């Protein structure tokens, strides 16, 4: 049986793994994390490349791929329209699925943007 310190270290190591899972996933998807988290269980990432506001991204991601994100405006005014927050307090399996779903959302968004550009050309 692990001591209190052993359980604490094991828990900390698990959050480090989850943080890396999310940071790597966001990087693969093309979503920028300007300041990687250190000591927290959430990550802010930049959605300005989507040409949507943080609020619009959060609404659409929830409706279209069923991943809950929080818009930056809930945490202050600085960058409120370009950053969203994702918690990595969920299981690794759920986070992996969330990254897959966010990837699908970004792929669909890119496809619809291409189609709109082609239609207007």
C-alpha atoms as a printed R data frame, in Angstrom:
    type eleno elety resid chain resno       x      y       z
1   ATOM     1    CA   UNK     A     1   0.000  0.000   0.000
2   ATOM     2    CA   UNK     A     2   1.269  3.480  -0.852
3   ATOM     3    CA   UNK     A     3   1.901  6.032   1.865
4   ATOM     4    CA   UNK     A     4   0.261  9.446   1.705
5   ATOM     5    CA   UNK     A     5   3.374 10.859   0.040
6   ATOM     6    CA   UNK     A     6   3.473  7.957  -2.444
7   ATOM     7    CA   UNK     A     7  -0.168  8.475  -3.410
8   ATOM     8    CA   UNK     A     8   0.459 12.198  -3.751
9   ATOM     9    CA   UNK     A     9   3.442 11.627  -6.059
10  ATOM    10    CA   UNK     A    10   1.482  9.070  -8.076
11  ATOM    11    CA   UNK     A    11  -1.382 11.550  -8.489
12  ATOM    12    CA   UNK     A    12   0.990 14.330  -9.509
13  ATOM    13    CA   UNK     A    13   2.628 12.064 -12.100
14  ATOM    14    CA   UNK     A    14  -0.801 11.178 -13.511
15  ATOM    15    CA   UNK     A    15  -1.684 14.875 -13.960
16  ATOM    16    CA   UNK     A    16   1.656 15.446 -15.703
17  ATOM    17    CA   UNK     A    17   0.771 12.611 -18.139
18  ATOM    18    CA   UNK     A    18  -2.694 14.074 -18.725
19  ATOM    19    CA   UNK     A    19  -1.254 17.562 -19.260
20  ATOM    20    CA   UNK     A    20   1.165 16.210 -21.869
21  ATOM    21    CA   UNK     A    21  -1.619 14.232 -23.549
22  ATOM    22    CA   UNK     A    22  -3.652 17.437 -23.950
23  ATOM    23    CA   UNK     A    23  -0.703 19.643 -24.952
24  ATOM    24    CA   UNK     A    24   0.443 17.113 -27.564
25  ATOM    25    CA   UNK     A    25  -3.117 16.693 -28.825
26  ATOM    26    CA   UNK     A    26  -3.691 20.424 -29.187
27  ATOM    27    CA   UNK     A    27  -0.364 20.810 -31.010
28  ATOM    28    CA   UNK     A    28  -1.312 18.030 -33.470
29  ATOM    29    CA   UNK     A    29  -4.649 19.727 -34.091
30  ATOM    30    CA   UNK     A    30  -2.957 23.085 -34.678
31  ATOM    31    CA   UNK     A    31  -4.284 24.905 -31.625
32  ATOM    32    CA   UNK     A    32  -1.677 27.069 -29.933
33  ATOM    33    CA   UNK     A    33  -0.974 27.016 -26.200
34  ATOM    34    CA   UNK     A    34   0.989 30.216 -25.553
35  ATOM    35    CA   UNK     A    35   1.802 29.361 -21.928
36  ATOM    36    CA   UNK     A    36   1.825 25.672 -20.971
37  ATOM    37    CA   UNK     A    37   0.215 25.106 -17.576
38  ATOM    38    CA   UNK     A    38   2.348 24.358 -14.561
39  ATOM    39    CA   UNK     A    39   0.622 23.307 -11.372
40  ATOM    40    CA   UNK     A    40  -2.939 23.553 -12.630
41  ATOM    41    CA   UNK     A    41  -5.339 21.046 -14.173
42  ATOM    42    CA   UNK     A    42  -6.516 23.120 -17.099
43  ATOM    43    CA   UNK     A    43  -4.992 24.606 -20.218
44  ATOM    44    CA   UNK     A    44  -5.796 27.806 -22.098
45  ATOM    45    CA   UNK     A    45  -5.446 27.602 -25.833
46  ATOM    46    CA   UNK     A    46  -5.755 30.107 -28.643
47  ATOM    47    CA   UNK     A    47  -8.661 29.663 -31.060
48  ATOM    48    CA   UNK     A    48  -8.097 32.833 -33.094
49  ATOM    49    CA   UNK     A    49  -6.984 30.689 -36.061
50  ATOM    50    CA   UNK     A    50 -10.583 29.476 -36.365
51  ATOM    51    CA   UNK     A    51 -11.795 33.031 -37.099
52  ATOM    52    CA   UNK     A    52 -14.488 32.403 -34.487
53  ATOM    53    CA   UNK     A    53 -14.744 33.969 -31.058
54  ATOM    54    CA   UNK     A    54 -13.956 31.853 -28.017
55  ATOM    55    CA   UNK     A    55 -17.669 31.795 -27.207
56  ATOM    56    CA   UNK     A    56 -18.568 30.608 -30.707
57  ATOM    57    CA   UNK     A    57 -15.926 27.868 -30.572
58  ATOM    58    CA   UNK     A    58 -17.191 26.667 -27.192
59  ATOM    59    CA   UNK     A    59 -20.807 26.598 -28.378
60  ATOM    60    CA   UNK     A    60 -20.028 24.840 -31.654
61  ATOM    61    CA   UNK     A    61 -17.626 22.305 -30.144
62  ATOM    62    CA   UNK     A    62 -20.247 21.378 -27.543
63  ATOM    63    CA   UNK     A    63 -23.048 21.115 -30.117
64  ATOM    64    CA   UNK     A    64 -21.083 19.441 -32.904
65  ATOM    65    CA   UNK     A    65 -18.603 17.111 -31.165
66  ATOM    66    CA   UNK     A    66 -19.836 17.116 -27.559
67  ATOM    67    CA   UNK     A    67 -16.723 18.445 -25.813
68  ATOM    68    CA   UNK     A    68 -17.203 21.027 -23.070
69  ATOM    69    CA   UNK     A    69 -14.850 24.004 -23.114
70  ATOM    70    CA   UNK     A    70 -15.025 27.292 -21.238
71  ATOM    71    CA   UNK     A    71 -14.626 30.658 -23.004
72  ATOM    72    CA   UNK     A    72 -11.861 32.945 -21.804
73  ATOM    73    CA   UNK     A    73 -14.310 35.664 -20.814
74  ATOM    74    CA   UNK     A    74 -15.234 33.585 -17.772
75  ATOM    75    CA   UNK     A    75 -11.688 34.149 -16.443
76  ATOM    76    CA   UNK     A    76 -10.993 37.782 -17.247
77  ATOM    77    CA   UNK     A    77 -10.994 40.340 -20.026
78  ATOM    78    CA   UNK     A    78  -7.461 39.840 -21.402
79  ATOM    79    CA   UNK     A    79  -7.711 37.727 -24.560
80  ATOM    80    CA   UNK     A    80 -11.271 36.774 -23.671
81  ATOM    81    CA   UNK     A    81 -12.375 36.363 -27.287
82  ATOM    82    CA   UNK     A    82  -9.407 34.292 -28.428
83  ATOM    83    CA   UNK     A    83  -8.736 31.820 -25.615
84  ATOM    84    CA   UNK     A    84 -10.689 28.882 -24.273
85  ATOM    85    CA   UNK     A    85 -10.021 26.655 -21.299
86  ATOM    86    CA   UNK     A    86 -10.027 22.874 -21.211
87  ATOM    87    CA   UNK     A    87  -9.733 20.923 -17.970
88  ATOM    88    CA   UNK     A    88  -7.559 17.831 -17.925
89  ATOM    89    CA   UNK     A    89  -9.001 16.572 -14.644
90  ATOM    90    CA   UNK     A    90 -10.846 13.884 -16.654
91  ATOM    91    CA   UNK     A    91  -9.517 10.384 -17.295
92  ATOM    92    CA   UNK     A    92  -6.810  9.850 -19.911
93  ATOM    93    CA   UNK     A    93  -9.307  7.895 -22.005
94  ATOM    94    CA   UNK     A    94 -11.793 10.774 -21.970
95  ATOM    95    CA   UNK     A    95  -9.043 13.265 -22.797
96  ATOM    96    CA   UNK     A    96  -7.859 11.155 -25.728
97  ATOM    97    CA   UNK     A    97 -11.422 11.052 -27.030
98  ATOM    98    CA   UNK     A    98 -11.780 14.813 -26.513
99  ATOM    99    CA   UNK     A    99  -8.627 15.398 -28.583
100 ATOM   100    CA   UNK     A   100  -9.989 13.178 -31.375
101 ATOM   101    CA   UNK     A   101 -13.282 15.071 -31.335
102 ATOM   102    CA   UNK     A   102 -11.578 18.477 -31.307
103 ATOM   103    CA   UNK     A   103  -9.489 17.295 -34.241
104 ATOM   104    CA   UNK     A   104 -12.657 16.358 -36.142
105 ATOM   105    CA   UNK     A   105 -14.144 19.762 -35.360
106 ATOM   106    CA   UNK     A   106 -11.046 21.561 -36.653
107 ATOM   107    CA   UNK     A   107 -10.963 19.393 -39.792
108 ATOM   108    CA   UNK     A   108 -14.625 20.140 -40.527
109 ATOM   109    CA   UNK     A   109 -14.078 23.838 -39.890
110 ATOM   110    CA   UNK     A   110 -11.140 23.883 -42.318
111 ATOM   111    CA   UNK     A   111 -13.190 22.043 -44.954
112 ATOM   112    CA   UNK     A   112 -16.111 24.466 -44.647
113 ATOM   113    CA   UNK     A   113 -13.721 27.432 -44.872
114 ATOM   114    CA   UNK     A   114 -12.193 26.006 -48.064
115 ATOM   115    CA   UNK     A   115 -15.640 25.456 -49.536
116 ATOM   116    CA   UNK     A   116 -16.683 29.024 -48.758
117 ATOM   117    CA   UNK     A   117 -13.512 30.416 -50.352
118 ATOM   118    CA   UNK     A   118 -14.020 28.286 -53.449
119 ATOM   119    CA   UNK     A   119 -17.638 29.369 -53.747
120 ATOM   120    CA   UNK     A   120 -16.745 33.042 -53.498
121 ATOM   121    CA   UNK     A   121 -13.855 32.817 -56.013
